[in-house]
Each structure stands twice: as structure tokens, then as C-alpha cells.
Amino acid sequence: MNAQLSALLSSAPRHPRRVVCLTEETTEVLYRIGAGDLVVGVSGFTVRPPEARKKPRVSSFLDANFERILELKPDLVLGFSDLQADIGRELCKRGVPVYLFNQRSLAEILQAVRLTGALVGRAEPAEALALELEKNLERHSDAAQSLPKRPRIFFEEWHEPLISGIRWCSELVEVVGGVDVCQESRASQGAKGRIFEPEEVARRDPEGVIASWCGRKAKREKIASRPGWAGVRAVLDDQLYEVRSSYILQPGPAALSDGVEQLARIVAAVAKGEKLPMARPGDLRTALT
């Protein structure tokens, strides 16, 4: 290779070496595949891994500090969903390479893990992580076969308006042996297609309720006092649970490891007529030990 061509081809690294992650799941993937050193900026909502919180925080979910991002000189910015499309567009206009994921299903989450690794030249460890997560889902699916029943479960992502779980949450409920009473809404790309009147959910009479209100602690009294809910089986049996959003509402490794583990414990308890503990009287029950 002559010197002129060599100089042209060496003007950029073969793979990105400075990555900004606008949501937590890509940060977690990069750290879990041994590429945490590439991360130069993170979302302000990042909680895992803990060491990633030491990196500069450059965005919320819907807003970003564009000047701060440019100061970090990223050669790749990773984002998630159509809700970050405006951020991605602005960064592209400023000359920054952007990849926006839009995964909703379990299969798409595993694909996103593989893609994240491939983008930074770490395809093999990303494949290993995807297989590890897939094996964990298989383990829970196999264990669910021994449950005495498949209980009716309502997973709620928000309370006012009442929004049922996004697709991967609905699918995880199914994996661990539950029946999502609002399963038909999982096909909706956005939250608007997953809004239900409380009376309609009550009519479907879930035996267990799992609340994960994004960024907010779920409240037992708000669930139990809904119109028509006094006779709901989950309320009568006090099978009302919370899984914190940081465990389950990020479409990445957390949901397919810690998140599904908590769901499995909850669904098994409902199926067996048992109750998991609550941290203090009046709280929602939880699968955390």
C-alpha cells in the first residue's frame, strides 16, 4: 500500500473508539462485552454498571446537551427509539455518526446486543453475551412448565393514563409462565396503542398486577382504588407487585437477567397462591430479597 492511500485510510479508526450512549442499555452492553473504555458519555438515567455513572452525563431521554456531546468528540452516538429521532437528526446535522436502535421484542433486544458489539468491532463477545441472555430465557421458560397454572397478569408501565407493558415486558411475562391480559397491545409500537381504561382491565380480572412506573415509585393505593378494581382478583388476594423500571424498562441485558428473574418469582408466587414480602406495610410486594 502506498503512503498516500495509507494516509487516507488511517484518517479514521477501523471501528469507533469514542462512543456516547443516550440510553442505558447500550452502555450496559458495552461494559459487559469488555468495551466500557470506549464509552465517553452516558445518559443521566444510567444506573448500571455503577462505574458508568462516573462518565460525563450528556442527555436525558428526550433532551441532550449537544455542545457537551461535541466536546467529547464521539465517533459514534448510540440512541434508542423514535422518541430520540430529533436528537439523532440534530447530531447528524452537526456531523456526528448516529445509530438509533428501535428494539421492542425479545428477539430484537438480542439482535441489538449483537449489533452493538459489531459496531465497535467486538462481535464475538457480543455474540457470547446474547447467547448467555438467551440461555437465561430458556431456563425460565423451562421452569415455567412446572407451575400449577398460568396466572392472568397485568403488567402496567404507567398509571395515568393506564398503559400496559411494552412488548418485551409482555413477552417476558409469557416466558415465565404468565398470561398477559392485555397481550394484544404488545403489537403497538408506541404507548398510545397500549392505553386502557381501568374498567376494561378490571373486566379481564388479572390474578396478579406488576407495576413498573418509569422513573417513579408505584403506589399500592392508586392501583387498588381504581374504578371497578375492588373485585379484581389481584386486589382481593393482595397480589400487587412492583419491579423497578431500571430492572425491566430498558431493552437490554438488565431486562433479560435481573428483570426476568424478578418476574419469574412473582408469577410463580401468584400461580402457587403464595405472597412475596413487602418492604413495609402498605407498599407493593416485591421480588427483591
mmCIF file of C-alpha atoms in Angstrom:
data_model
loop_
_atom_site.group_PDB
_atom_site.id
_atom_site.type_symbol
_atom_site.label_atom_id
_atom_site.label_comp_id
_atom_site.label_asym_id
_atom_site.label_seq_id
_atom_site.Cartn_x
_atom_site.Cartn_y
_atom_site.Cartn_z
ATOM 1 C CA MET A 1 0.000 0.000 0.000
ATOM 2 C CA ASN A 2 1.463 3.346 -0.989
ATOM 3 C CA ALA A 3 1.891 6.140 1.520
ATOM 4 C CA GLN A 4 -0.872 8.311 0.040
ATOM 5 C CA LEU A 5 -3.525 5.600 0.268
ATOM 6 C CA SER A 6 -2.289 4.556 3.714
ATOM 7 C CA ALA A 7 -2.687 8.099 4.956
ATOM 8 C CA LEU A 8 -6.213 8.312 3.568
ATOM 9 C CA LEU A 9 -7.312 5.023 5.137
ATOM 10 C CA SER A 10 -5.773 5.816 8.506
ATOM 11 C CA SER A 11 -7.699 9.069 8.931
ATOM 12 C CA ALA A 12 -10.328 7.199 10.993
ATOM 13 C CA PRO A 13 -10.029 4.081 13.185
ATOM 14 C CA ARG A 14 -11.395 0.811 11.791
ATOM 15 C CA HIS A 15 -14.085 0.857 14.488
ATOM 16 C CA PRO A 16 -15.451 3.629 16.732
ATOM 17 C CA ARG A 17 -13.267 4.424 19.713
ATOM 18 C CA ARG A 18 -15.288 7.177 21.395
ATOM 19 C CA VAL A 19 -18.929 6.281 21.979
ATOM 20 C CA VAL A 20 -21.725 8.318 23.551
ATOM 21 C CA CYS A 21 -24.736 6.310 24.776
ATOM 22 C CA LEU A 22 -28.016 8.227 25.039
ATOM 23 C CA THR A 23 -29.749 5.370 26.901
ATOM 24 C CA GLU A 24 -28.579 2.880 29.470
ATOM 25 C CA GLU A 25 -28.868 -0.449 27.650
ATOM 26 C CA THR A 26 -26.088 0.200 25.128
ATOM 27 C CA THR A 27 -23.825 1.371 27.948
ATOM 28 C CA GLU A 28 -24.505 -1.868 29.817
ATOM 29 C CA VAL A 29 -23.846 -3.962 26.709
ATOM 30 C CA LEU A 30 -20.531 -2.233 26.029
ATOM 31 C CA TYR A 31 -19.349 -2.755 29.588
ATOM 32 C CA ARG A 32 -20.454 -6.390 29.612
ATOM 33 C CA ILE A 33 -18.511 -7.162 26.443
ATOM 34 C CA GLY A 34 -15.346 -5.542 27.789
ATOM 35 C CA ALA A 35 -15.702 -2.302 25.831
ATOM 36 C CA GLY A 36 -16.565 0.070 28.655
ATOM 37 C CA ASP A 37 -13.406 2.043 27.952
ATOM 38 C CA LEU A 38 -14.959 3.205 24.674
ATOM 39 C CA VAL A 39 -17.835 4.966 26.462
ATOM 40 C CA VAL A 40 -17.128 8.693 26.834
ATOM 41 C CA GLY A 41 -20.651 9.956 27.635
ATOM 42 C CA VAL A 42 -23.841 8.499 29.079
ATOM 43 C CA SER A 43 -27.484 9.216 29.819
ATOM 44 C CA GLY A 44 -28.305 10.865 33.117
ATOM 45 C CA PHE A 45 -30.595 7.911 33.848
ATOM 46 C CA THR A 46 -27.735 5.408 33.738
ATOM 47 C CA VAL A 47 -27.545 3.217 36.829
ATOM 48 C CA ARG A 48 -25.699 0.161 35.539
ATOM 49 C CA PRO A 49 -22.982 -0.643 35.697
ATOM 50 C CA PRO A 50 -22.275 1.680 38.652
ATOM 51 C CA GLU A 51 -18.866 2.680 37.285
ATOM 52 C CA ALA A 52 -20.509 4.087 34.165
ATOM 53 C CA ARG A 53 -22.086 6.829 36.290
ATOM 54 C CA LYS A 54 -18.625 8.375 36.552
ATOM 55 C CA LYS A 55 -18.708 9.192 32.840
ATOM 56 C CA PRO A 56 -19.976 12.612 31.698
ATOM 57 C CA ARG A 57 -23.780 12.732 31.617
ATOM 58 C CA VAL A 58 -24.907 14.286 28.380
ATOM 59 C CA SER A 59 -28.612 13.557 27.997
ATOM 60 C CA SER A 60 -31.955 12.719 29.484
ATOM 61 C CA PHE A 61 -34.262 10.560 27.404
ATOM 62 C CA LEU A 62 -35.834 13.344 25.370
ATOM 63 C CA ASP A 63 -33.125 16.022 25.562
ATOM 64 C CA ALA A 64 -29.388 16.178 25.017
ATOM 65 C CA ASN A 65 -26.595 18.640 25.683
ATOM 66 C CA PHE A 66 -25.328 18.928 22.131
ATOM 67 C CA GLU A 67 -22.364 21.152 22.961
ATOM 68 C CA ARG A 68 -21.185 18.756 25.661
ATOM 69 C CA ILE A 69 -21.508 15.818 23.275
ATOM 70 C CA LEU A 70 -19.448 17.622 20.626
ATOM 71 C CA GLU A 71 -16.778 18.425 23.213
ATOM 72 C CA LEU A 72 -16.372 14.687 23.818
ATOM 73 C CA LYS A 73 -15.557 14.183 20.102
ATOM 74 C CA PRO A 74 -17.533 10.941 19.681
ATOM 75 C CA ASP A 75 -17.099 8.863 16.546
ATOM 76 C CA LEU A 76 -20.406 7.122 17.320
ATOM 77 C CA VAL A 77 -23.553 8.052 19.239
ATOM 78 C CA LEU A 78 -25.999 5.288 20.164
ATOM 79 C CA GLY A 79 -29.642 6.044 20.883
ATOM 80 C CA PHE A 80 -32.985 4.291 21.170
ATOM 81 C CA SER A 81 -36.399 4.675 19.569
ATOM 82 C CA ASP A 82 -38.303 7.200 17.501
ATOM 83 C CA LEU A 83 -38.515 9.372 20.623
ATOM 84 C CA GLN A 84 -34.819 10.208 20.181
ATOM 85 C CA ALA A 85 -35.114 10.825 16.444
ATOM 86 C CA ASP A 86 -34.890 14.610 16.850
ATOM 87 C CA ILE A 87 -31.714 14.262 18.925
ATOM 88 C CA GLY A 88 -30.245 11.942 16.314
ATOM 89 C CA ARG A 89 -31.189 14.300 13.491
ATOM 90 C CA GLU A 90 -29.524 17.274 15.171
ATOM 91 C CA LEU A 91 -26.335 15.325 15.848
ATOM 92 C CA CYS A 92 -26.224 14.155 12.233
ATOM 93 C CA LYS A 93 -26.585 17.758 11.075
ATOM 94 C CA ARG A 94 -23.568 18.567 13.253
ATOM 95 C CA GLY A 95 -21.517 15.828 11.603
ATOM 96 C CA VAL A 96 -21.731 13.145 14.298
ATOM 97 C CA PRO A 97 -22.338 9.493 13.275
ATOM 98 C CA VAL A 98 -25.506 8.207 14.963
ATOM 99 C CA TYR A 99 -27.114 4.768 15.218
ATOM 100 C CA LEU A 100 -30.649 4.664 16.621
ATOM 101 C CA PHE A 101 -31.907 1.279 17.755
ATOM 102 C CA ASN A 102 -35.636 0.637 17.897
ATOM 103 C CA GLN A 103 -35.945 -2.795 19.501
ATOM 104 C CA ARG A 104 -39.248 -3.798 21.079
ATOM 105 C CA SER A 105 -39.278 -7.604 21.227
ATOM 106 C CA LEU A 106 -37.010 -10.081 22.984
ATOM 107 C CA ALA A 107 -35.619 -11.190 19.624
ATOM 108 C CA GLU A 108 -34.874 -7.574 18.702
ATOM 109 C CA ILE A 109 -33.148 -6.961 22.045
ATOM 110 C CA LEU A 110 -30.822 -9.889 21.384
ATOM 111 C CA GLN A 111 -30.226 -8.577 17.867
ATOM 112 C CA ALA A 112 -29.407 -5.130 19.303
ATOM 113 C CA VAL A 113 -26.810 -6.703 21.628
ATOM 114 C CA ARG A 114 -25.134 -8.328 18.629
ATOM 115 C CA LEU A 115 -25.316 -5.136 16.570
ATOM 116 C CA THR A 116 -23.821 -3.034 19.360
ATOM 117 C CA GLY A 117 -20.821 -5.345 19.547
ATOM 118 C CA ALA A 118 -20.410 -5.417 15.777
ATOM 119 C CA LEU A 119 -20.444 -1.623 15.549
ATOM 120 C CA VAL A 120 -17.396 -1.361 17.806
ATOM 121 C CA GLY A 121 -15.541 -4.394 16.493
ATOM 122 C CA ARG A 122 -16.471 -6.688 19.385
ATOM 123 C CA ALA A 123 -18.784 -9.114 17.587
ATOM 124 C CA GLU A 124 -17.547 -12.265 19.330
ATOM 125 C CA PRO A 125 -18.053 -11.141 22.951
ATOM 126 C CA ALA A 126 -21.399 -9.618 21.951
ATOM 127 C CA GLU A 127 -22.474 -12.944 20.482
ATOM 128 C CA ALA A 128 -21.427 -14.655 23.710
ATOM 129 C CA LEU A 129 -23.487 -12.180 25.751
ATOM 130 C CA ALA A 130 -26.536 -12.648 23.512
ATOM 131 C CA LEU A 131 -26.283 -16.419 23.882
ATOM 132 C CA GLU A 132 -25.939 -16.080 27.672
ATOM 133 C CA LEU A 133 -29.094 -13.971 27.824
ATOM 134 C CA GLU A 134 -30.930 -16.361 25.523
ATOM 135 C CA LYS A 135 -29.963 -19.331 27.699
ATOM 136 C CA ASN A 136 -31.320 -17.489 30.723
ATOM 137 C CA LEU A 137 -34.663 -17.033 28.973
ATOM 138 C CA GLU A 138 -34.689 -20.735 28.089
ATOM 139 C CA ARG A 139 -34.043 -21.606 31.735
ATOM 140 C CA HIS A 140 -37.011 -19.562 32.903
ATOM 141 C CA SER A 141 -39.250 -20.881 30.141
ATOM 142 C CA ASP A 142 -38.401 -24.470 31.088
ATOM 143 C CA ALA A 143 -39.011 -23.780 34.787
ATOM 144 C CA ALA A 144 -42.423 -22.269 33.997
ATOM 145 C CA GLN A 145 -43.613 -25.607 32.627
ATOM 146 C CA SER A 146 -43.845 -26.981 36.174
ATOM 147 C CA LEU A 147 -46.130 -24.213 37.506
ATOM 148 C CA PRO A 148 -49.556 -25.445 38.671
ATOM 149 C CA LYS A 149 -51.288 -22.856 36.440
ATOM 150 C CA ARG A 150 -50.619 -19.937 34.117
ATOM 151 C CA PRO A 151 -51.964 -16.958 36.075
ATOM 152 C CA ARG A 152 -53.530 -13.930 34.418
ATOM 153 C CA ILE A 153 -51.141 -10.997 34.803
ATOM 154 C CA PHE A 154 -51.480 -7.279 34.126
ATOM 155 C CA PHE A 155 -48.151 -5.506 33.631
ATOM 156 C CA GLU A 156 -48.518 -1.748 33.842
ATOM 157 C CA GLU A 157 -45.920 0.688 32.586
ATOM 158 C CA TRP A 158 -47.763 3.829 33.715
ATOM 159 C CA HIS A 159 -50.805 4.649 35.798
ATOM 160 C CA GLU A 160 -52.404 7.871 34.474
ATOM 161 C CA PRO A 161 -53.326 7.063 31.762
ATOM 162 C CA LEU A 162 -53.159 3.343 32.392
ATOM 163 C CA ILE A 163 -50.586 1.883 29.982
ATOM 164 C CA SER A 164 -49.928 -1.824 29.609
ATOM 165 C CA GLY A 165 -46.419 -3.213 29.292
ATOM 166 C CA ILE A 166 -44.281 -2.648 26.210
ATOM 167 C CA ARG A 167 -43.748 -5.693 24.023
ATOM 168 C CA TRP A 168 -40.649 -7.134 25.693
ATOM 169 C CA CYS A 169 -42.315 -6.911 29.124
ATOM 170 C CA SER A 170 -45.392 -8.696 27.805
ATOM 171 C CA GLU A 171 -43.218 -11.380 26.233
ATOM 172 C CA LEU A 172 -41.226 -11.830 29.449
ATOM 173 C CA VAL A 173 -44.453 -12.367 31.405
ATOM 174 C CA GLU A 174 -45.264 -15.123 28.927
ATOM 175 C CA VAL A 175 -41.773 -16.635 29.159
ATOM 176 C CA VAL A 176 -42.014 -17.044 32.938
ATOM 177 C CA GLY A 177 -45.441 -18.674 32.805
ATOM 178 C CA GLY A 178 -47.979 -15.871 32.984
ATOM 179 C CA VAL A 179 -50.755 -14.840 30.610
ATOM 180 C CA ASP A 180 -50.698 -11.133 29.806
ATOM 181 C CA VAL A 181 -54.328 -9.994 29.987
ATOM 182 C CA CYS A 182 -53.546 -7.193 27.533
ATOM 183 C CA GLN A 183 -51.394 -9.247 25.209
ATOM 184 C CA GLU A 184 -52.969 -7.847 22.043
ATOM 185 C CA SER A 185 -51.499 -4.409 22.790
ATOM 186 C CA ARG A 186 -47.925 -5.675 22.563
ATOM 187 C CA ALA A 187 -48.092 -5.161 18.785
ATOM 188 C CA SER A 188 -48.307 -1.390 19.317
ATOM 189 C CA GLN A 189 -45.057 0.421 18.592
ATOM 190 C CA GLY A 190 -45.930 3.382 20.787
ATOM 191 C CA ALA A 191 -47.517 3.886 24.188
ATOM 192 C CA LYS A 192 -50.714 5.389 22.730
ATOM 193 C CA GLY A 193 -51.740 1.965 21.465
ATOM 194 C CA ARG A 194 -51.341 0.463 24.940
ATOM 195 C CA ILE A 195 -53.677 2.768 26.873
ATOM 196 C CA PHE A 196 -56.571 1.018 28.634
ATOM 197 C CA GLU A 197 -59.485 2.238 30.685
ATOM 198 C CA PRO A 198 -59.173 0.887 34.255
ATOM 199 C CA GLU A 199 -62.623 -0.687 33.974
ATOM 200 C CA GLU A 200 -61.545 -2.708 30.949
ATOM 201 C CA VAL A 201 -58.520 -4.142 32.735
ATOM 202 C CA ALA A 202 -60.751 -4.913 35.722
ATOM 203 C CA ARG A 203 -63.119 -6.779 33.414
ATOM 204 C CA ARG A 204 -60.208 -9.003 32.383
ATOM 205 C CA ASP A 205 -59.705 -9.787 36.101
ATOM 206 C CA PRO A 206 -55.935 -10.249 36.444
ATOM 207 C CA GLU A 207 -54.779 -12.526 39.250
ATOM 208 C CA GLY A 208 -51.560 -10.567 39.618
ATOM 209 C CA VAL A 209 -50.531 -6.987 38.854
ATOM 210 C CA ILE A 210 -46.934 -5.976 38.190
ATOM 211 C CA ALA A 211 -46.295 -2.227 38.181
ATOM 212 C CA SER A 212 -43.187 -0.592 36.767
ATOM 213 C CA TRP A 213 -43.794 3.128 36.540
ATOM 214 C CA CYS A 214 -40.955 4.669 34.599
ATOM 215 C CA GLY A 215 -38.804 6.677 36.996
ATOM 216 C CA ARG A 216 -41.430 6.717 39.767
ATOM 217 C CA LYS A 217 -42.271 4.517 42.737
ATOM 218 C CA ALA A 218 -45.551 2.686 42.143
ATOM 219 C CA LYS A 219 -48.264 3.180 44.776
ATOM 220 C CA ARG A 220 -50.496 0.402 46.066
ATOM 221 C CA GLU A 221 -53.398 2.695 46.906
ATOM 222 C CA LYS A 222 -53.501 4.147 43.391
ATOM 223 C CA ILE A 223 -53.824 0.660 41.940
ATOM 224 C CA ALA A 224 -56.348 -0.750 44.406
ATOM 225 C CA SER A 225 -58.622 2.322 44.324
ATOM 226 C CA ARG A 226 -59.203 2.384 40.571
ATOM 227 C CA PRO A 227 -62.803 2.346 39.329
ATOM 228 C CA GLY A 228 -64.072 -1.207 39.229
ATOM 229 C CA TRP A 229 -60.975 -2.695 40.834
ATOM 230 C CA ALA A 230 -62.400 -3.581 44.259
ATOM 231 C CA GLY A 231 -63.398 -7.009 42.969
ATOM 232 C CA VAL A 232 -60.300 -7.703 40.874
ATOM 233 C CA ARG A 233 -58.717 -10.975 41.928
ATOM 234 C CA ALA A 234 -55.239 -9.435 42.277
ATOM 235 C CA VAL A 235 -56.602 -6.784 44.643
ATOM 236 C CA LEU A 236 -58.678 -9.247 46.680
ATOM 237 C CA ASP A 237 -55.663 -11.573 47.069
ATOM 238 C CA ASP A 238 -53.163 -8.715 47.535
ATOM 239 C CA GLN A 239 -51.076 -9.936 44.615
ATOM 240 C CA LEU A 240 -49.855 -6.451 43.725
ATOM 241 C CA TYR A 241 -46.162 -6.132 42.885
ATOM 242 C CA GLU A 242 -43.560 -3.651 41.769
ATOM 243 C CA VAL A 243 -40.494 -4.192 39.604
ATOM 244 C CA ARG A 244 -38.453 -1.005 39.478
ATOM 245 C CA SER A 245 -38.161 0.410 35.975
ATOM 246 C CA SER A 246 -34.358 0.281 35.992
ATOM 247 C CA TYR A 247 -34.611 -3.523 36.030
ATOM 248 C CA ILE A 248 -37.198 -4.046 33.321
ATOM 249 C CA LEU A 249 -37.945 -0.998 31.145
ATOM 250 C CA GLN A 250 -34.529 -0.792 29.493
ATOM 251 C CA PRO A 251 -34.461 -3.023 26.378
ATOM 252 C CA GLY A 252 -31.141 -4.623 27.142
ATOM 253 C CA PRO A 253 -29.321 -7.096 29.392
ATOM 254 C CA ALA A 254 -30.942 -5.905 32.638
ATOM 255 C CA ALA A 255 -34.429 -6.878 31.494
ATOM 256 C CA LEU A 256 -33.259 -10.292 30.315
ATOM 257 C CA SER A 257 -31.356 -11.053 33.530
ATOM 258 C CA ASP A 258 -32.382 -9.292 36.758
ATOM 259 C CA GLY A 259 -35.736 -8.203 35.345
ATOM 260 C CA VAL A 260 -36.913 -11.614 34.168
ATOM 261 C CA GLU A 261 -35.657 -13.140 37.419
ATOM 262 C CA GLN A 262 -37.997 -10.903 39.413
ATOM 263 C CA LEU A 263 -40.899 -11.556 37.051
ATOM 264 C CA ALA A 264 -40.371 -15.303 37.406
ATOM 265 C CA ARG A 265 -40.545 -15.131 41.199
ATOM 266 C CA ILE A 266 -43.704 -13.013 41.088
ATOM 267 C CA VAL A 267 -45.558 -15.141 38.547
ATOM 268 C CA ALA A 268 -44.593 -18.338 40.385
ATOM 269 C CA ALA A 269 -45.937 -16.909 43.652
ATOM 270 C CA VAL A 270 -49.240 -15.934 42.032
ATOM 271 C CA ALA A 271 -49.514 -19.332 40.346
ATOM 272 C CA LYS A 272 -48.988 -21.125 43.668
ATOM 273 C CA GLY A 273 -51.211 -18.830 45.739
ATOM 274 C CA GLU A 274 -48.224 -17.568 47.715
ATOM 275 C CA LYS A 275 -47.252 -13.985 48.518
ATOM 276 C CA LEU A 276 -43.807 -12.440 48.272
ATOM 277 C CA PRO A 277 -42.867 -9.956 51.010
ATOM 278 C CA MET A 278 -43.305 -6.202 51.069
ATOM 279 C CA ALA A 279 -40.616 -3.851 52.338
ATOM 280 C CA ARG A 280 -43.047 -2.129 54.700
ATOM 281 C CA PRO A 281 -46.800 -2.137 55.333
ATOM 282 C CA GLY A 282 -48.758 -0.501 52.536
ATOM 283 C CA ASP A 283 -46.036 -0.946 49.931
ATOM 284 C CA LEU A 284 -46.384 -3.099 46.870
ATOM 285 C CA ARG A 285 -44.875 -6.536 47.174
ATOM 286 C CA THR A 286 -41.534 -7.138 45.529
ATOM 287 C CA ALA A 287 -39.337 -9.987 44.316
ATOM 288 C CA LEU A 288 -36.201 -8.314 45.662
ATOM 289 C CA THR A 289 -34.565 -10.181 48.511
#
